[in-house]
Short mmCIF file of C-alpha atoms in Angstrom, two decimals:
data_model
loop_
_atom_site.label_atom_id
_atom_site.label_comp_id
_atom_site.label_asym_id
_atom_site.label_seq_id
_atom_site.Cartn_x
_atom_site.Cartn_y
_atom_site.Cartn_z
CA GLN A 1 1.39 -22.83 -9.72
CA VAL A 2 -0.90 -19.84 -9.81
CA GLN A 3 -2.28 -18.17 -12.92
CA LEU A 4 -4.06 -14.87 -13.35
CA VAL A 5 -5.98 -14.39 -16.57
CA GLU A 6 -7.34 -10.98 -17.54
CA SER A 7 -10.12 -10.23 -20.02
CA GLY A 8 -12.34 -7.36 -21.11
CA GLY A 9 -9.93 -4.94 -22.73
CA GLY A 10 -10.56 -3.36 -26.09
CA LEU A 11 -11.10 -0.17 -28.06
CA VAL A 12 -13.66 2.37 -26.85
CA GLN A 13 -14.47 5.97 -27.56
CA ALA A 14 -13.84 8.69 -25.00
CA GLY A 15 -16.68 8.78 -22.50
CA GLY A 16 -17.36 5.08 -22.89
CA SER A 17 -17.06 2.19 -20.45
CA LEU A 18 -15.24 -1.10 -20.15
CA ARG A 19 -15.18 -3.81 -17.51
CA LEU A 20 -12.02 -5.78 -16.90
CA SER A 21 -11.94 -9.14 -15.19
CA CYS A 22 -9.05 -11.11 -13.73
CA ALA A 23 -9.54 -14.69 -12.60
CA ALA A 24 -7.05 -16.51 -10.40
CA SER A 25 -6.59 -20.27 -10.57
CA GLY A 26 -4.19 -22.98 -9.48
CA SER A 27 -2.78 -23.98 -6.16
CA ILE A 28 -4.36 -21.26 -3.98
CA PHE A 29 -4.90 -21.36 -0.22
CA SER A 30 -6.00 -17.72 0.10
CA ILE A 31 -5.82 -14.39 -1.70
CA ASN A 32 -5.14 -11.16 0.15
CA ASP A 33 -4.96 -7.84 -1.70
CA MET A 34 -5.81 -7.67 -5.39
CA ASP A 35 -4.84 -4.73 -7.55
CA TRP A 36 -5.04 -3.29 -11.01
CA TYR A 37 -2.02 -1.57 -12.50
CA ARG A 38 -1.55 0.04 -15.89
CA GLN A 39 1.36 0.93 -18.11
CA ALA A 40 1.17 3.38 -20.97
CA PRO A 41 3.84 3.47 -23.70
CA GLY A 42 6.99 5.11 -22.45
CA LYS A 43 5.70 5.36 -18.89
CA GLN A 44 6.22 3.44 -15.69
CA ARG A 45 3.65 0.98 -14.46
CA GLU A 46 1.29 2.70 -12.03
CA LEU A 47 -1.15 1.45 -9.42
CA VAL A 48 -4.75 2.15 -10.41
CA ALA A 49 -6.83 0.51 -7.68
CA THR A 50 -6.52 -1.89 -4.75
CA ILE A 51 -9.04 -4.04 -2.92
CA THR A 52 -8.36 -6.00 0.26
CA SER A 53 -9.79 -9.41 1.08
CA GLY A 54 -12.29 -7.63 3.29
CA GLY A 55 -13.41 -5.31 0.50
CA SER A 56 -11.67 -2.06 1.40
CA THR A 57 -10.65 -0.10 -1.69
CA ASN A 58 -8.18 2.56 -2.70
CA TYR A 59 -7.80 4.44 -5.96
CA ALA A 60 -5.31 6.58 -7.80
CA ASP A 61 -6.42 10.21 -7.88
CA SER A 62 -6.60 10.11 -11.67
CA VAL A 63 -9.39 7.49 -11.64
CA LYS A 64 -11.35 8.34 -8.50
CA GLY A 65 -15.04 8.70 -9.24
CA ARG A 66 -14.69 6.99 -12.63
CA PHE A 67 -13.31 3.50 -11.88
CA THR A 68 -14.64 0.94 -9.42
CA ILE A 69 -12.72 -2.12 -8.23
CA SER A 70 -14.61 -5.12 -6.85
CA ARG A 71 -13.99 -8.80 -6.22
CA ASP A 72 -15.85 -12.08 -5.95
CA ASN A 73 -13.93 -14.19 -3.47
CA ALA A 74 -15.84 -17.35 -4.31
CA LYS A 75 -14.82 -16.98 -7.95
CA ARG A 76 -11.32 -15.71 -7.08
CA THR A 77 -11.95 -12.87 -9.50
CA VAL A 78 -11.28 -9.14 -9.38
CA TYR A 79 -13.04 -6.62 -11.59
CA LEU A 80 -12.39 -3.07 -12.72
CA GLN A 81 -15.38 -1.14 -13.96
CA MET A 82 -14.12 1.83 -15.97
CA ASN A 83 -16.53 4.63 -16.81
CA SER A 84 -16.07 8.04 -18.43
CA LEU A 85 -12.92 6.79 -20.11
CA ARG A 86 -10.40 9.30 -21.40
CA PRO A 87 -7.64 8.97 -24.01
CA GLU A 88 -5.09 9.22 -21.19
CA ASP A 89 -6.50 5.96 -19.77
CA THR A 90 -5.00 4.13 -22.75
CA ALA A 91 -2.58 1.52 -21.45
CA VAL A 92 -1.98 -2.15 -20.87
CA TYR A 93 -3.84 -3.07 -17.68
CA TYR A 94 -2.41 -5.75 -15.38
CA CYS A 95 -3.93 -7.44 -12.37
CA ARG A 96 -1.87 -8.51 -9.37
CA ALA A 97 -2.83 -10.74 -6.50
CA ALA A 98 -1.09 -11.47 -3.21
CA VAL A 99 -1.54 -15.23 -2.92
CA LYS A 100 -0.78 -17.79 -0.23
CA THR A 101 -0.39 -21.28 -1.67
CA THR A 102 -0.25 -22.94 1.78
CA SER A 103 -1.65 -22.11 5.22
CA TRP A 104 1.86 -21.74 6.68
CA GLY A 105 3.58 -19.91 3.84
CA LEU A 106 3.94 -16.23 3.10
CA SER A 107 1.91 -14.57 0.38
CA ARG A 108 3.65 -13.60 -2.82
CA SER A 109 2.65 -11.53 -5.81
CA TYR A 110 1.39 -13.04 -9.03
CA TRP A 111 0.68 -11.04 -12.19
CA GLY A 112 -1.59 -11.44 -15.15
CA GLN A 113 -0.39 -11.13 -18.73
CA GLY A 114 -2.05 -7.77 -19.31
CA THR A 115 -4.95 -6.58 -21.43
CA GLN A 116 -4.87 -3.60 -23.78
CA VAL A 117 -7.29 -0.73 -23.26
CA THR A 118 -7.38 1.91 -25.97
CA VAL A 119 -9.55 5.02 -25.68
CA SER A 120 -9.99 7.08 -28.84
CA SER A 121 -10.75 10.80 -28.77
#
């Protein structure tokens, strides 16, 4: 059993910053890619940022230059530093991790429960 627990969401004014965290725990052999997604009301879930186990990153165009994804492999935690927040960043943010629970098995995706980020204008 693998759990992902997010924290750090909240209400912030436009131009402000928030830092999200997502900690993985449970029966984990290794973690490959870790991502942050978001879903605004009435919209599809979208990929915000990805980080590989080696630290390579990728971002959605809408957040480039404002958001930074990072990870601490020892703590099995992924972070999303969000600066210069805009009202259109308002959404529920989810983390996802590709986890192997054994050395011989395939990795599979696990999701966190989501954390609300609300940016007021």
